[in-house]
PDB file of C-alpha atoms in Angstrom:
ATOM      1  CA  MET G   1      -0.228   0.192  -0.313  1.00 37.00           C
ATOM      2  CA  ILE G   2       2.538   2.236   0.449  1.00 38.00           C
ATOM      3  CA  ASP G   3       3.848   2.511  -3.185  1.00 41.00           C
ATOM      4  CA  VAL G   4       0.607   2.706  -3.644  1.00 43.00           C
ATOM      5  CA  TYR G   5       0.354   5.698  -1.190  1.00 43.00           C
ATOM      6  CA  LEU G   6       3.449   7.519  -2.493  1.00 43.00           C
ATOM      7  CA  ILE G   7       2.375   7.666  -6.413  1.00 46.00           C
ATOM      8  CA  ARG G   8      -0.527   9.406  -5.405  1.00 49.00           C
ATOM      9  CA  LYS G   9       0.682  11.393  -3.316  1.00 48.00           C
ATOM     10  CA  VAL G  10       3.485  12.065  -5.960  1.00 48.00           C
ATOM     11  CA  ALA G  11       1.807  12.143  -9.505  1.00 49.00           C
ATOM     12  CA  ASN G  12      -2.316  14.053  -8.625  1.00 48.00           C
ATOM     13  CA  GLN G  13      -3.713  11.971  -7.405  1.00 53.00           C
ATOM     14  CA  GLU G  14      -2.477   8.832  -9.857  1.00 62.00           C
ATOM     15  CA  LYS G  15      -3.623  11.773 -12.854  1.00 71.00           C
ATOM     16  CA  ILE G  16      -1.230  12.958 -15.471  1.00 73.00           C
ATOM     17  CA  TYR G  17      -2.811  15.430 -16.896  1.00 73.00           C
ATOM     18  CA  GLN G  18      -6.106  17.777 -15.171  1.00 71.00           C
ATOM     19  CA  GLU G  19      -8.687  18.015 -17.873  1.00 71.00           C
ATOM     20  CA  LYS G  20     -10.581  15.748 -20.293  1.00 73.00           C
ATOM     21  CA  LEU G  21      -8.563  15.161 -23.491  1.00 76.00           C
ATOM     22  CA  PRO G  22      -9.601  16.944 -26.992  1.00 76.00           C
ATOM     23  CA  LEU G  23     -10.423  13.333 -28.802  1.00 85.00           C
ATOM     24  CA  SER G  24     -10.764  14.063 -33.064  1.00 87.00           C
ATOM     25  CA  LYS G  25     -12.949  11.600 -34.215  1.00 88.00           C
ATOM     26  CA  PRO G  26     -10.158   9.545 -35.717  1.00 88.00           C
ATOM     27  CA  GLN G  27      -8.977   9.468 -32.660  1.00 89.00           C
ATOM     28  CA  LYS G  28     -11.724   8.179 -30.814  1.00 89.00           C
ATOM     29  CA  PHE G  29     -11.782   5.614 -33.982  1.00 90.00           C
ATOM     30  CA  LEU G  30      -8.254   4.378 -33.649  1.00 86.00           C
ATOM     31  CA  ILE G  31      -9.255   4.098 -29.778  1.00 86.00           C
ATOM     32  CA  PHE G  32     -12.624   1.634 -30.415  1.00 88.00           C
ATOM     33  CA  GLY G  33     -10.367  -0.281 -32.731  1.00 85.00           C
ATOM     34  CA  LEU G  34      -7.180   0.035 -30.123  1.00 83.00           C
ATOM     35  CA  LEU G  35      -9.655  -1.423 -27.488  1.00 84.00           C
ATOM     36  CA  VAL G  36     -11.156  -4.107 -30.167  1.00 86.00           C
ATOM     37  CA  TYR G  37      -8.444  -5.084 -30.958  1.00 82.00           C
ATOM     38  CA  PHE G  38      -7.180  -6.019 -27.274  1.00 79.00           C
ATOM     39  CA  VAL G  39     -10.144  -7.947 -26.907  1.00 82.00           C
ATOM     40  CA  VAL G  40      -9.869  -9.890 -29.763  1.00 82.00           C
ATOM     41  CA  LEU G  41      -6.119 -10.537 -28.799  1.00 77.00           C
ATOM     42  CA  TYR G  42      -7.279 -11.543 -25.419  1.00 76.00           C
ATOM     43  CA  ALA G  43      -8.926 -14.661 -27.119  1.00 78.00           C
ATOM     44  CA  ILE G  44      -7.212 -15.164 -29.337  1.00 76.00           C
ATOM     45  CA  ASN G  45      -3.982 -15.719 -26.927  1.00 72.00           C
ATOM     46  CA  GLY G  46      -6.065 -18.663 -25.179  1.00 73.00           C
ATOM     47  CA  ASN G  47      -6.864 -16.018 -22.361  1.00 75.00           C
ATOM     48  CA  ILE G  48      -9.994 -17.183 -21.617  1.00 79.00           C
ATOM     49  CA  GLN G  49      -9.712 -20.357 -21.758  1.00 83.00           C
ATOM     50  CA  SER G  50      -6.926 -20.486 -19.568  1.00 82.00           C
ATOM     51  CA  LEU G  51      -8.960 -18.232 -17.303  1.00 80.00           C
ATOM     52  CA  LEU G  52     -11.575 -21.308 -17.188  1.00 82.00           C
ATOM     53  CA  GLU G  53      -9.122 -24.141 -16.783  1.00 86.00           C
ATOM     54  CA  LEU G  54      -7.140 -22.076 -14.042  1.00 84.00           C
ATOM     55  CA  PHE G  55     -10.650 -22.678 -11.202  1.00 85.00           C
ATOM     56  CA  LYS G  56     -10.682 -26.331 -12.857  1.00 84.00           C
ATOM     57  CA  GLU G  57      -6.771 -26.436 -11.176  1.00 87.00           C
ATOM     58  CA  SER G  58      -6.523 -26.114  -7.024  1.00 88.00           C
ATOM     59  CA  PRO G  59      -6.957 -24.256  -4.496  1.00 89.00           C
ATOM     60  CA  LYS G  60      -3.719 -23.617  -4.334  1.00 89.00           C
ATOM     61  CA  MET G  61      -2.786 -23.462  -7.565  1.00 89.00           C
ATOM     62  CA  ILE G  62      -5.681 -21.297  -8.177  1.00 89.00           C
ATOM     63  CA  LEU G  63      -3.880 -18.583  -5.473  1.00 91.00           C
ATOM     64  CA  SER G  64      -0.663 -19.316  -6.455  1.00 90.00           C
ATOM     65  CA  CYS G  65      -2.130 -17.950 -10.229  1.00 89.00           C
ATOM     66  CA  THR G  66      -3.846 -14.935  -8.572  1.00 91.00           C
ATOM     67  CA  MET G  67      -1.274 -13.748  -6.452  1.00 92.00           C
ATOM     68  CA  VAL G  68       1.127 -13.892  -8.937  1.00 91.00           C
ATOM     69  CA  ALA G  69      -1.082 -11.979 -12.033  1.00 92.00           C
ATOM     70  CA  LEU G  70      -1.827  -9.552  -8.782  1.00 93.00           C
ATOM     71  CA  GLY G  71       1.466  -8.963  -8.121  1.00 90.00           C
ATOM     72  CA  ALA G  72       2.841  -8.502 -11.926  1.00 90.00           C
ATOM     73  CA  GLY G  73      -0.058  -6.350 -12.523  1.00 92.00           C
ATOM     74  CA  PHE G  74      -0.660  -3.811 -10.218  1.00 92.00           C
ATOM     75  CA  PHE G  75       3.255  -3.588  -9.372  1.00 92.00           C
ATOM     76  CA  GLU G  76       4.539  -3.366 -12.873  1.00 93.00           C
ATOM     77  CA  GLU G  77       1.884  -0.896 -13.507  1.00 93.00           C
ATOM     78  CA  TYR G  78       2.326   1.154 -10.677  1.00 90.00           C
ATOM     79  CA  LEU G  79       6.289   0.972 -11.165  1.00 91.00           C
ATOM     80  CA  PHE G  80       6.458   1.680 -15.029  1.00 94.00           C
ATOM     81  CA  ARG G  81       2.811   3.613 -15.878  1.00 92.00           C
ATOM     82  CA  GLY G  82       2.834   5.675 -12.412  1.00 89.00           C
ATOM     83  CA  TYR G  83       6.422   6.036 -10.997  1.00 88.00           C
ATOM     84  CA  LEU G  84       8.106   6.116 -14.232  1.00 91.00           C
ATOM     85  CA  VAL G  85       5.488   7.823 -16.196  1.00 90.00           C
ATOM     86  CA  ASN G  86       5.587  11.202 -13.488  1.00 86.00           C
ATOM     87  CA  LEU G  87      10.101  10.881 -14.076  1.00 88.00           C
ATOM     88  CA  THR G  88      10.143  10.846 -17.449  1.00 90.00           C
ATOM     89  CA  GLN G  89       8.333  14.046 -17.041  1.00 86.00           C
ATOM     90  CA  ARG G  90      10.102  15.312 -14.467  1.00 86.00           C
ATOM     91  CA  ILE G  91      13.244  14.993 -16.714  1.00 91.00           C
ATOM     92  CA  LEU G  92      11.368  16.201 -19.429  1.00 90.00           C
ATOM     93  CA  ASN G  93      10.655  19.424 -17.160  1.00 86.00           C
ATOM     94  CA  ARG G  94      13.845  19.927 -16.254  1.00 89.00           C
ATOM     95  CA  PHE G  95      14.670  20.106 -19.998  1.00 91.00           C
ATOM     96  CA  LYS G  96      11.961  22.450 -20.768  1.00 89.00           C
ATOM     97  CA  ILE G  97      11.051  19.472 -23.337  1.00 89.00           C
ATOM     98  CA  GLN G  98       6.997  20.591 -24.586  1.00 86.00           C
ATOM     99  CA  HIS G  99       7.333  18.582 -28.509  1.00 88.00           C
ATOM    100  CA  ASN G 100       6.149  15.628 -28.369  1.00 91.00           C
ATOM    101  CA  ARG G 101       5.732  14.620 -24.744  1.00 91.00           C
ATOM    102  CA  LEU G 102       3.210  11.383 -24.839  1.00 91.00           C
ATOM    103  CA  ILE G 103       5.158   9.719 -27.684  1.00 94.00           C
ATOM    104  CA  ILE G 104       8.422  10.276 -25.887  1.00 94.00           C
ATOM    105  CA  ILE G 105       7.462   9.349 -22.189  1.00 93.00           C
ATOM    106  CA  SER G 106       4.686   6.352 -23.904  1.00 95.00           C
ATOM    107  CA  ILE G 107       8.016   4.694 -26.011  1.00 96.00           C
ATOM    108  CA  SER G 108      10.561   5.278 -23.365  1.00 96.00           C
ATOM    109  CA  THR G 109       8.242   3.958 -20.102  1.00 96.00           C
ATOM    110  CA  SER G 110       7.569   1.110 -22.351  1.00 97.00           C
ATOM    111  CA  LEU G 111      11.555   0.163 -23.526  1.00 97.00           C
ATOM    112  CA  ALA G 112      11.659  -0.391 -20.287  1.00 97.00           C
ATOM    113  CA  PHE G 113       8.995  -2.611 -19.102  1.00 96.00           C
ATOM    114  CA  SER G 114      10.054  -4.668 -21.903  1.00 97.00           C
ATOM    115  CA  ALA G 115      13.590  -4.780 -21.256  1.00 96.00           C
ATOM    116  CA  LEU G 116      12.838  -5.696 -17.299  1.00 95.00           C
ATOM    117  CA  HIS G 117      11.649  -9.228 -18.873  1.00 94.00           C
ATOM    118  CA  LEU G 118      15.421  -9.806 -19.831  1.00 95.00           C
ATOM    119  CA  LEU G 119      15.634 -11.098 -16.332  1.00 92.00           C
ATOM    120  CA  ASN G 120      13.523 -14.105 -17.263  1.00 90.00           C
ATOM    121  CA  LEU G 121      16.844 -15.386 -19.260  1.00 91.00           C
ATOM    122  CA  SER G 122      17.231 -16.546 -15.731  1.00 89.00           C
ATOM    123  CA  VAL G 123      14.706 -17.923 -15.416  1.00 86.00           C
ATOM    124  CA  TYR G 124      12.916 -20.270 -18.658  1.00 87.00           C
ATOM    125  CA  PRO G 125      14.878 -22.651 -20.626  1.00 85.00           C
ATOM    126  CA  SER G 126      13.778 -20.888 -23.987  1.00 87.00           C
ATOM    127  CA  SER G 127      16.107 -17.531 -24.251  1.00 93.00           C
ATOM    128  CA  LEU G 128      13.518 -16.984 -28.553  1.00 93.00           C
ATOM    129  CA  ALA G 129      10.602 -17.633 -25.728  1.00 92.00           C
ATOM    130  CA  VAL G 130      11.991 -13.990 -23.828  1.00 93.00           C
ATOM    131  CA  TYR G 131      12.863 -12.405 -26.764  1.00 95.00           C
ATOM    132  CA  GLN G 132       9.708 -12.851 -28.138  1.00 94.00           C
ATOM    133  CA  GLN G 133       8.183 -11.897 -24.415  1.00 93.00           C
ATOM    134  CA  VAL G 134      10.242  -8.251 -24.917  1.00 96.00           C
ATOM    135  CA  PHE G 135       8.962  -7.289 -28.219  1.00 96.00           C
ATOM    136  CA  TYR G 136       4.812  -7.644 -27.453  1.00 92.00           C
ATOM    137  CA  ALA G 137       6.096  -6.414 -23.852  1.00 95.00           C
ATOM    138  CA  PHE G 138       6.535  -3.570 -25.650  1.00 97.00           C
ATOM    139  CA  GLY G 139       2.862  -3.657 -27.419  1.00 94.00           C
ATOM    140  CA  SER G 140       1.037  -4.439 -24.733  1.00 93.00           C
ATOM    141  CA  GLY G 141       3.411  -1.000 -22.969  1.00 95.00           C
ATOM    142  CA  LEU G 142       2.175   1.104 -25.493  1.00 95.00           C
ATOM    143  CA  LEU G 143      -1.310  -0.726 -25.090  1.00 92.00           C
ATOM    144  CA  PHE G 144      -1.349   0.274 -21.429  1.00 93.00           C
ATOM    145  CA  MET G 145      -0.292   3.906 -21.588  1.00 93.00           C
ATOM    146  CA  ILE G 146      -3.064   4.625 -23.688  1.00 92.00           C
ATOM    147  CA  PHE G 147      -5.354   3.478 -21.068  1.00 90.00           C
ATOM    148  CA  ARG G 148      -3.525   4.817 -18.748  1.00 91.00           C
ATOM    149  CA  VAL G 149      -4.120   8.146 -20.634  1.00 89.00           C
ATOM    150  CA  LEU G 150      -7.527   7.331 -21.538  1.00 88.00           C
ATOM    151  CA  THR G 151      -8.383   6.823 -18.262  1.00 86.00           C
ATOM    152  CA  ASN G 152      -6.285   8.817 -15.999  1.00 84.00           C
ATOM    153  CA  SER G 153      -5.785   6.537 -13.867  1.00 85.00           C
ATOM    154  CA  ILE G 154      -3.539   3.416 -12.504  1.00 87.00           C
ATOM    155  CA  LEU G 155      -5.001   1.264 -10.719  1.00 88.00           C
ATOM    156  CA  VAL G 156      -8.140   0.785 -13.650  1.00 88.00           C
ATOM    157  CA  VAL G 157      -4.725   0.078 -15.896  1.00 91.00           C
ATOM    158  CA  ALA G 158      -3.222  -2.005 -13.150  1.00 92.00           C
ATOM    159  CA  VAL G 159      -6.799  -3.931 -12.946  1.00 92.00           C
ATOM    160  CA  ALA G 160      -6.319  -4.940 -16.562  1.00 89.00           C
ATOM    161  CA  HIS G 161      -3.231  -6.036 -16.816  1.00 92.00           C
ATOM    162  CA  PHE G 162      -3.904  -8.573 -13.886  1.00 93.00           C
ATOM    163  CA  LEU G 163      -7.108  -9.505 -15.970  1.00 87.00           C
ATOM    164  CA  PHE G 164      -4.206 -10.011 -19.346  1.00 86.00           C
ATOM    165  CA  ASP G 165      -1.595 -12.469 -17.452  1.00 88.00           C
ATOM    166  CA  TRP G 166      -4.366 -14.139 -14.708  1.00 89.00           C
ATOM    167  CA  GLN G 167      -4.335 -17.433 -16.874  1.00 86.00           C
ATOM    168  CA  SER G 168      -3.558 -20.987 -15.779  1.00 80.00           C
ATOM    169  CA  THR G 169      -0.179 -20.655 -17.707  1.00 80.00           C
ATOM    170  CA  ILE G 170       1.896 -17.834 -15.932  1.00 82.00           C
ATOM    171  CA  THR G 171       3.604 -20.345 -13.870  1.00 78.00           C
ATOM    172  CA  GLY G 172       3.874 -22.164 -16.742  1.00 77.00           C
ATOM    173  CA  ASN G 173       7.165 -22.376 -19.428  1.00 79.00           C
ATOM    174  CA  LEU G 174       6.996 -19.588 -22.063  1.00 83.00           C
ATOM    175  CA  PRO G 175       5.865 -20.580 -25.296  1.00 84.00           C
ATOM    176  CA  VAL G 176       7.772 -20.240 -28.450  1.00 87.00           C
ATOM    177  CA  SER G 177       5.347 -19.080 -31.529  1.00 88.00           C
ATOM    178  CA  PRO G 178       7.140 -18.292 -35.137  1.00 92.00           C
ATOM    179  CA  TRP G 179       8.139 -14.569 -35.297  1.00 94.00           C
ATOM    180  CA  SER G 180       5.790 -14.370 -38.252  1.00 92.00           C
ATOM    181  CA  ASP G 181       3.296 -15.148 -35.830  1.00 88.00           C
ATOM    182  CA  ILE G 182       4.326 -12.674 -33.315  1.00 90.00           C
ATOM    183  CA  LEU G 183       4.732  -9.532 -35.985  1.00 92.00           C
ATOM    184  CA  LEU G 184       1.385 -10.212 -37.072  1.00 88.00           C
ATOM    185  CA  THR G 185      -0.232 -10.406 -33.936  1.00 87.00           C
ATOM    186  CA  PHE G 186       1.505  -7.353 -32.412  1.00 90.00           C
ATOM    187  CA  LEU G 187       3.060  -5.172 -34.985  1.00 92.00           C
ATOM    188  CA  PRO G 188      -0.198  -3.889 -35.791  1.00 89.00           C
ATOM    189  CA  LEU G 189      -0.667  -2.925 -32.488  1.00 90.00           C
ATOM    190  CA  ILE G 190       2.555  -0.682 -32.369  1.00 94.00           C
ATOM    191  CA  VAL G 191       2.140   0.855 -35.092  1.00 93.00           C
ATOM    192  CA  ILE G 192      -1.438   1.723 -34.475  1.00 91.00           C
ATOM    193  CA  ALA G 193      -0.700   2.995 -30.873  1.00 93.00           C
ATOM    194  CA  ILE G 194       2.221   4.935 -31.978  1.00 95.00           C
ATOM    195  CA  VAL G 195       0.164   6.392 -34.598  1.00 93.00           C
ATOM    196  CA  TRP G 196      -2.262   7.613 -32.038  1.00 92.00           C
ATOM    197  CA  LEU G 197      -0.268   8.958 -29.377  1.00 93.00           C
ATOM    198  CA  VAL G 198       1.761  10.749 -32.178  1.00 93.00           C
ATOM    199  CA  SER G 199      -1.685  12.068 -33.575  1.00 92.00           C
ATOM    200  CA  LEU G 200      -2.787  13.636 -29.687  1.00 90.00           C
ATOM    201  CA  ASP G 201       0.106  15.454 -28.205  1.00 90.00           C
ATOM    202  CA  LYS G 202      -0.125  16.953 -32.072  1.00 90.00           C
ATOM    203  CA  THR G 203      -3.768  17.970 -30.274  1.00 88.00           C
ATOM    204  CA  ILE G 204      -2.644  18.231 -27.192  1.00 84.00           C
ATOM    205  CA  GLU G 205       0.124  21.558 -28.433  1.00 83.00           C
ATOM    206  CA  GLN G 206      -2.048  22.515 -31.209  1.00 83.00           C
ATOM    207  CA  LYS G 207      -4.441  23.005 -28.226  1.00 75.00           C
ATOM    208  CA  GLN G 208      -1.979  25.019 -25.991  1.00 69.00           C
ATOM    209  CA  ILE G 209      -1.329  27.369 -28.667  1.00 59.00           C
ATOM    210  CA  VAL G 210      -4.301  28.179 -29.040  1.00 55.00           C
ATOM    211  CA  GLU G 211      -4.899  29.258 -25.816  1.00 55.00           C
ATOM    212  CA  SER G 212      -1.230  31.297 -24.892  1.00 53.00           C
ATOM    213  CA  LYS G 213      -2.717  33.351 -27.692  1.00 52.00           C
ATOM    214  CA  PRO G 214      -4.467  36.924 -25.996  1.00 53.00           C
TER     215      PRO G 214
END
């Protein structure tokens, strides 16, 4: 609870902006597409089936998988989409960088998030599976950052992250998939996320220019 309290105190009660974001119709359309993509991704990755299988396991196994998913979802979100987002904003303020702030914050924190998964090289036998996890963790990081921006709350994103991880396979070995499948699944997500973040950056900057005029 200490980390939750600190991030809320330091980061404006979890908020990264004070006013509602001025989304255009194309931006809303892209967001709708990303949300649909997230649901489809959740389904085709076998998360639903794996979650249903989890409840067929022993109470000890259910508790173990639940605690791992909770730990990953909340710790990682409060660390990366919480502390690191706040820290990156402070660095940008220090160097008076006012342009493309959202995309800089999103890419830098997502890279850090994906790099964390390199620690799994000492855990799992297949280095290829870990490298694939690093790649799709970057895409997932961008998606979670968009959820963070849209909801203006870490808690909502932490719950979404927990639900994505909550499955019977979370304590097992990482699967190895063909790189073509990985790229086809996550590359569109990365491209759409970056396009949306860049577009929103421009919208915010234009709004600030208009508001600064006398």
